[in-house]
mmCIF file of C-alpha atoms in Angstrom:
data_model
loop_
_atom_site.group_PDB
_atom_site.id
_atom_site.type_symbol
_atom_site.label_atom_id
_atom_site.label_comp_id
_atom_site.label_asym_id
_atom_site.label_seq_id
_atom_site.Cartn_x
_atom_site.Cartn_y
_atom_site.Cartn_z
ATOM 1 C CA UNK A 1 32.396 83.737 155.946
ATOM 2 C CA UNK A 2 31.588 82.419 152.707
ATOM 3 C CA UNK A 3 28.053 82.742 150.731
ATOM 4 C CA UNK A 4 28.195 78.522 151.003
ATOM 5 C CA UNK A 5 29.036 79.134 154.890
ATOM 6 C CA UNK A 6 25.599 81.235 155.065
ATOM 7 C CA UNK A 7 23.443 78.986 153.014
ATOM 8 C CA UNK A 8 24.374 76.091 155.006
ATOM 9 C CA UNK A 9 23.754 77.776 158.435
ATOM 10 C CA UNK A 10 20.155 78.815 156.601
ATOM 11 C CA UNK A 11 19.745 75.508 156.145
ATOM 12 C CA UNK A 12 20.288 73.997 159.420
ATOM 13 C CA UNK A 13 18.360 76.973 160.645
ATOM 14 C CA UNK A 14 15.549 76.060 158.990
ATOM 15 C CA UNK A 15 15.368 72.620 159.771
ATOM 16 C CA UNK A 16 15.436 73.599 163.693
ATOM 17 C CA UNK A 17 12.848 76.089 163.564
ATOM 18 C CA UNK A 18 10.223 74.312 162.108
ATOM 19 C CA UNK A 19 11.723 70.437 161.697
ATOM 20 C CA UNK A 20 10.366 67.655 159.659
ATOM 21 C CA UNK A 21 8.882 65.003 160.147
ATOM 22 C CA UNK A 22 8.365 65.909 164.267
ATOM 23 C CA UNK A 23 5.988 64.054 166.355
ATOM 24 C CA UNK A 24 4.916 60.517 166.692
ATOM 25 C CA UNK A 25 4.248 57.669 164.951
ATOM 26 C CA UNK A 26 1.116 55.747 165.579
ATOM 27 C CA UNK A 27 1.917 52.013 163.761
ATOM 28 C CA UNK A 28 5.846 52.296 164.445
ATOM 29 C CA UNK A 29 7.545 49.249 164.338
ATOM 30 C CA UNK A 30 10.743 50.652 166.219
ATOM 31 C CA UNK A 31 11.157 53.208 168.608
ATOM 32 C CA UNK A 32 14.950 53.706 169.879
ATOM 33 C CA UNK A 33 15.694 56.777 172.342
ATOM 34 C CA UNK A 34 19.543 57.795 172.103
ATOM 35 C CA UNK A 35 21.277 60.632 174.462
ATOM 36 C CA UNK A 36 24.540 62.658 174.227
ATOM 37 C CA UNK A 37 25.645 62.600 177.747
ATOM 38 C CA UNK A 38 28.185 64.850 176.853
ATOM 39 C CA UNK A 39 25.604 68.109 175.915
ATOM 40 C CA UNK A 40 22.204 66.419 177.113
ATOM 41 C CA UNK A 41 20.508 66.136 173.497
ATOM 42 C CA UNK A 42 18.221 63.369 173.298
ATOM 43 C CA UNK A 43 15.931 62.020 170.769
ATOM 44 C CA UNK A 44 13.032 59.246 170.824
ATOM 45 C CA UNK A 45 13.474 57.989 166.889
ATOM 46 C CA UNK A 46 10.133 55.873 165.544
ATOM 47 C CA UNK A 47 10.064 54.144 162.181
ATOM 48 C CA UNK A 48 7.892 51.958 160.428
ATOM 49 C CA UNK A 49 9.293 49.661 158.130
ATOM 50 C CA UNK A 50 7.591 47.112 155.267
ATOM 51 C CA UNK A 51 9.144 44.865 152.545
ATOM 52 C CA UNK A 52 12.644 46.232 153.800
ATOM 53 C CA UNK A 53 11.707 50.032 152.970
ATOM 54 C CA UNK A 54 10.954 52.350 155.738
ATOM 55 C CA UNK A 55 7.945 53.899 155.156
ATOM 56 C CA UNK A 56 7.770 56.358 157.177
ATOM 57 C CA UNK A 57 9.841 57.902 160.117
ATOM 58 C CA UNK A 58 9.358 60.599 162.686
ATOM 59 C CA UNK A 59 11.279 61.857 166.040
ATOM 60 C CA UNK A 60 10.786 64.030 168.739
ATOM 61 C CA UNK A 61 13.745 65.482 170.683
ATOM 62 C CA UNK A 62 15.251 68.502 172.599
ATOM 63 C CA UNK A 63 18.700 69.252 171.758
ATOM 64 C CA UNK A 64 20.788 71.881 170.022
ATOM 65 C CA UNK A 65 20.224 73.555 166.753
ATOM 66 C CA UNK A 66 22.519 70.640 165.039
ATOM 67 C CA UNK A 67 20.901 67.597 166.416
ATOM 68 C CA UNK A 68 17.761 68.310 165.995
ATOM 69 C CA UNK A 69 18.193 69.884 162.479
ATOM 70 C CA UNK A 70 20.196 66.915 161.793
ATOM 71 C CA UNK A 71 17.546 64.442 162.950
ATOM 72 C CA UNK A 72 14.971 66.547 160.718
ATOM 73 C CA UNK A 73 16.843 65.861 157.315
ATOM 74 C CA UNK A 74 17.645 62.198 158.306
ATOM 75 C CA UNK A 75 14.245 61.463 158.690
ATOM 76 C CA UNK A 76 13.361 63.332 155.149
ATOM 77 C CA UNK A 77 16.337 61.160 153.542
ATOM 78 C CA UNK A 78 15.385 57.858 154.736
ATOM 79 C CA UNK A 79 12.058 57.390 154.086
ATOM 80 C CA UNK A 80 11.624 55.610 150.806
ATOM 81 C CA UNK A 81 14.685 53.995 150.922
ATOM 82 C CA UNK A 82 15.535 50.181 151.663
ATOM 83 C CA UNK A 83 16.748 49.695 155.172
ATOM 84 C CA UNK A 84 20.447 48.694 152.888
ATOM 85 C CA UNK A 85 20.363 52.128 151.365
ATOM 86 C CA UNK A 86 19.649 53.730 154.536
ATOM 87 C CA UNK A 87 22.419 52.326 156.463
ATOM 88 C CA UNK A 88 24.768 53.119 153.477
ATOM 89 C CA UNK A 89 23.437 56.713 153.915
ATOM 90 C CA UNK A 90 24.378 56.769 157.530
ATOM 91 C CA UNK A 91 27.665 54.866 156.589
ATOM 92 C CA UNK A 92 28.668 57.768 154.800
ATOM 93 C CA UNK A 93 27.081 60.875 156.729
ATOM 94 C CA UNK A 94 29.591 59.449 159.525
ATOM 95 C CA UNK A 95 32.541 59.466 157.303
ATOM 96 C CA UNK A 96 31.947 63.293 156.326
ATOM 97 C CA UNK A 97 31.557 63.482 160.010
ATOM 98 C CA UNK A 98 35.360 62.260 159.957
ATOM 99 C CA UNK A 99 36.190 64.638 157.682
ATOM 100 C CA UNK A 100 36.607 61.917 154.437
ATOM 101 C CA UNK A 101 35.770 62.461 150.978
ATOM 102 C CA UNK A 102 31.914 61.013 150.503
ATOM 103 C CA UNK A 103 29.596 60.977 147.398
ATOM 104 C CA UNK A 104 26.842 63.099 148.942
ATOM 105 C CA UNK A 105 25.058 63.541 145.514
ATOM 106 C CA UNK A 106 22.060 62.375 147.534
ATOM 107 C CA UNK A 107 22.668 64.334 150.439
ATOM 108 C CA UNK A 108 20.559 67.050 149.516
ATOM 109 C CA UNK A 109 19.940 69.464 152.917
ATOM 110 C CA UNK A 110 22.339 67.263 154.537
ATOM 111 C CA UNK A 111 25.375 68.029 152.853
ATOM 112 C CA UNK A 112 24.830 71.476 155.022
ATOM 113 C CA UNK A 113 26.018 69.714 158.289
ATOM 114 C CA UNK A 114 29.462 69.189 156.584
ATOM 115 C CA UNK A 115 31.382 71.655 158.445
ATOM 116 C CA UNK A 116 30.403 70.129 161.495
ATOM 117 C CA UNK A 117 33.619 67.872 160.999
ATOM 118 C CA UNK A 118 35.195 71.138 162.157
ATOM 119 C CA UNK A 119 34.248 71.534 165.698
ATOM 120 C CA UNK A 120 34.779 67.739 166.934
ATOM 121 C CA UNK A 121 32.357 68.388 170.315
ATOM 122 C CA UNK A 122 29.898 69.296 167.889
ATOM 123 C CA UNK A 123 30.401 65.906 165.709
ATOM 124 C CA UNK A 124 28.087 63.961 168.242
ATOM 125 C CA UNK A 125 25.062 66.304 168.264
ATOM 126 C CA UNK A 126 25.185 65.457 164.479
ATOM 127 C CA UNK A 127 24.785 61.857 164.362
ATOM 128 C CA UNK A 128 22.745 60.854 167.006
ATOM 129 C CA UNK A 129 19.959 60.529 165.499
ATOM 130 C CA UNK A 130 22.010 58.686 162.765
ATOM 131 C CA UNK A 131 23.464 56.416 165.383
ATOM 132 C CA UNK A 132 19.238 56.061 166.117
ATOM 133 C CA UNK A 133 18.082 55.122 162.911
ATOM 134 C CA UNK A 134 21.410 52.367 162.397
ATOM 135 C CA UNK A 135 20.451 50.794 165.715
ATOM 136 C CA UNK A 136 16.751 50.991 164.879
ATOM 137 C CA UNK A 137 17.621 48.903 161.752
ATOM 138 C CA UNK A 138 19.847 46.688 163.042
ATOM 139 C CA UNK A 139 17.725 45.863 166.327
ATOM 140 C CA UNK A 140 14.546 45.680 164.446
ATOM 141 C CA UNK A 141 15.183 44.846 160.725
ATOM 142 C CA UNK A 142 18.221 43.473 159.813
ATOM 143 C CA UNK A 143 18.828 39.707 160.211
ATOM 144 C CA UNK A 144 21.148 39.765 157.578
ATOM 145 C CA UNK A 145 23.257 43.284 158.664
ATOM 146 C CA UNK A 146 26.767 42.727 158.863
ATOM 147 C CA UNK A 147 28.385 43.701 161.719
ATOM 148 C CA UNK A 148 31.507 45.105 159.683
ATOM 149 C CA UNK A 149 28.831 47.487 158.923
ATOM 150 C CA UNK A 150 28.653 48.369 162.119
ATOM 151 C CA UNK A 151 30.695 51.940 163.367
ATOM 152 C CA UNK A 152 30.943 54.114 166.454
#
């Protein structure tokens, strides 16, 4: 195993044993619960958005070590951003999900849930709470989303 191998699995490690931005959201403006069938993750995603940014976001879950570290550094990346930059952000964790060359300069812990393209039961527990946040967006904040934008 390599030393990058490790770090990553620290990484995600660290994110499921004591994951950001947990709990609930008093003032959210969306709240979108998502489940993998498949391995019985599930998450309850709540964001509050203003002026197209999302101010703040927070989840509660129970899943495997990948979802709900996954959900735990989506919810660090996103909030800040403009509901465009978000869904770009999402656009492209999916494609390393496929396995494709991304820019994941701004990835930061996330880049760490790149060799989950390897194991493709695993793929799903990653971006659920992806697939959350885009239909948050898109449900809640997006009259002008197009649906070319749109991915499964």
């Amino acid at each position: 195993m390599s030393s990058l191998d490790d770090l990553y699995r620290r990484v995600i490690m660290d994110h499921y044993q004591a994951p950001r931005n947990m709990g609930e959201l008093e003032d959210a403006d969306a709240t979108i619960q998502l489940k993998n069938p498949t391995c019985g993750d599930q998450i309850t995603l709540q964001m509050k958005v203003e002026d197209g940014k999302i101010k703040d976001a927070k989840f509660r879950g129970q899943g495997c070590s990948i979802s709900m570290s996954s959900a735990s550094m989506m919810t660090e990346a996103i909030k800040g951003l403009k509901v465009e930059e978000a869904l770009d952000l999402a656009d492209r964790f999916s494609k390393m999900m496929l396995g494709e060359d991304v820019n994941t300069d701004d990835f930061e812990d996330i880049e760490a849930l790149q060799g989950v393209c390897k194991f493709p039961a695993r793929i799903k527990c990653a971006t659920l709470a992806w697939k959350a946040m885009e239909k948050g967006i898109k449900e809640h904040h997006c009259d002008h989303c197009d649906e070319d934008h749109h991915h499964e």
